[in-house]
Steps between C-alpha positions, in 0.01 A plus 500: 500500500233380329203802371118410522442469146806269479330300749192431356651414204666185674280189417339291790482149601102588356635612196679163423228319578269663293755450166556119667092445503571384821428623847779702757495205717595312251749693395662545860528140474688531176741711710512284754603174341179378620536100374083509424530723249472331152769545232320612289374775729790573587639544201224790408578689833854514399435637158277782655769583746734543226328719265398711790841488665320439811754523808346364824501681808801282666462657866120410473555153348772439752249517818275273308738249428756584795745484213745821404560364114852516556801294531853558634799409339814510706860491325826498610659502163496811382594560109547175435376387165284211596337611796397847335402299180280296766351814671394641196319185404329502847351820466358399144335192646377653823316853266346233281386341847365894598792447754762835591869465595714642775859383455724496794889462420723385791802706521607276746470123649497581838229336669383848619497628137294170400214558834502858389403433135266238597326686771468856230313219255223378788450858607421564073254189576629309211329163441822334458825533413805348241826495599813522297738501776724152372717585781491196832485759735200657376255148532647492864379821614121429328494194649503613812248820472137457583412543099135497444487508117569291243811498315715334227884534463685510170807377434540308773585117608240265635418502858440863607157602632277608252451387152859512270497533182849474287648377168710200514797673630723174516355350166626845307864492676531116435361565134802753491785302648393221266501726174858572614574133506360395194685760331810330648613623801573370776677735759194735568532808753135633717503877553248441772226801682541541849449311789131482630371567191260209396559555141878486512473193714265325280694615206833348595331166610411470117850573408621229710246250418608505123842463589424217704272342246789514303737389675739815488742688794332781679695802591407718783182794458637867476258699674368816313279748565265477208692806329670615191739617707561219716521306142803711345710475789440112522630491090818722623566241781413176278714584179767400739397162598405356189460163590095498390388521142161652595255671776149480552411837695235520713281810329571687181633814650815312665564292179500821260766659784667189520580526081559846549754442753654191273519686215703823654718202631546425161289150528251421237130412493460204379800448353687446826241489745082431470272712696155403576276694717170502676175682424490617163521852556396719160847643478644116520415500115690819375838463716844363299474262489169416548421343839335117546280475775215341651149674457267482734176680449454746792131671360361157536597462933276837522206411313494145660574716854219687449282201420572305773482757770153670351363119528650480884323796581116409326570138697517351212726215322811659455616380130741246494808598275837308415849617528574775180745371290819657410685450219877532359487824249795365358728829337881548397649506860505127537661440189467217250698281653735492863796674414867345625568533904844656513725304660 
């Protein structure tokens, strides 16, 4: 707790304005995004508040402006590298923003689990909320809850409620399938994620688009489960087919299990068999071989998240972005060129 003298030493809304020259109306218009204020103005207020390390009174502001200052974020991918990389970015954007936090992480799918989570956020009052939930499930339950907040969805394919932001999920696996054919090949396995995932789904329509561009045999999907583990024992059980020169796995951590489990099989990367994955995870660059793979630049979704879901809840313009790009990081797995299909 707080002492007396510790207290008074706290700066005021008066204190700022008297650095800013302005007055504490003016300043609480600062704080509120008040769209009169000039930029210029504005610009002094913000100054003052930072050399005084002014901290509003939130609880006070929020009956004023019948806003909390704080957003939900609800996952239901927990650990995984992109959606952490994009929570951390959405908690940068939203404390520039003088926005808090509260993370919920599904355990589960369930629709109960989902109305739970939901219902904890409106009783923390949040102004809105971003979801990372890229399961189909997920958009079913929310659309049929009475939400009353704004939200935008990440990582997620066109048409659920809301406002979705994603990179270009079927560019990036096309991009990959057709690095694989340019390098030669022509008999080109999908590790594919799970069913009613969006990503896996959008993932694998880019792998067969490029094949189909192209003019080449499809074979059917194996179904992972988006892990290492899942990845080795697919290598085990494909180093005995061998009628495919390469495979373009759905996310990194199945690709670097599925060269794991080649290479106890006595298989090699890329000698053998190319491996590209999906998502450029940091370790992609220091496995052996190295591991190609499409980048996509998950920071990015959570700043423009933030963006458009601070302008939903002002009522103003939300900012109109295009699809991120994502790119071929192109490393030893694939090989130089397609190696022979054994016969």
């Amino acid at each position: 707790m707080s002492t007396a003298s510790e207290r008074a030493r706290m700066p005021s809304i008066r204190d700022v304005a008297r650095l800013a020259g302005v007055s504490h109306q003016t300043v609480s218009r600062v704080l509120n995004d008040h769209p009169s204020i000039r930029p210029e103005t504005k610009a002094k207020v913000l100054d003052a508040i930072a050399v005084l390390d002014y901290r509003p009174n939130l609880a006070a502001r929020a009956l004023v402006t019948s806003r909390s200052n704080m957003l939900g974020v609800l996952s239901a991918t927990i650990g995984e590298f992109g959606p952490t990389s994009s929570i951390a970015s959405i908690e940068d954007a939203a404390r520039e923003e003088g926005y808090s936090v509260s993370t919920l992480n599904l355990a589960a799918t369930t629709p109960e689990a989902i109305g739970s989570a939901v219902r904890q956020l409106a009783r923390e009052q949040v102004d809105g909320i971003v979801v990372l939930a890229p399961q189909v499930r997920v958009f079913h339950v929310l659309r049929g809850m009475a939400v009353d907040f704004p939200f935008v969805t990440l990582q997620t394919a066109s048409g659920s409620d809301g406002v979705s932001l994603s990179a270009d999920q079927v560019a990036g696996a096309k991009a990959a399938t057709e690095h694989l054919i340019r390098l030669g090949h022509s008999d080109i396995l999908h590790l594919a994620g799970p069913q009613d995932w969006i990503e896996a789904e959008s993932r694998m329509r880019g792998y067969l688009d490029g094949l189909r561009e192209a003019d080449l045999p499809t074979f059917p999907p194996i179904r992972g489960d988006w892990t290492a583990d899942f990845g080795y024992f697919a290598g085990q059980e494909l180093s005995r087919r061998r009628d495919f020169t390469a495979v373009f796995a759905a996310n990194d951590l199945m690709a670097i299990g599925l060269m794991h489990g080649f290479r106890d099989a006595g298989v090699r990367v890329p000698d053998d068999i190319s491996v590209v994955g999906f998502d450029d995870v940091p370790v992609a660059a220091h496995v052996a071989p190295t591991l190609t793979t499409v980048h996509q630049d998950f920071p990015e979704l959570g700043r423009r998240a933030v963006k458009i879901l601070l302008a939903q809840i002002r009522g103003e313009q939300a900012p109109q972005f295009g699809p991120i790009q994502t790119t071929v990081r192109d490393r030893e797995s694939a090989g130089p060129h397609a190696p022979r299909r054994s016969r």
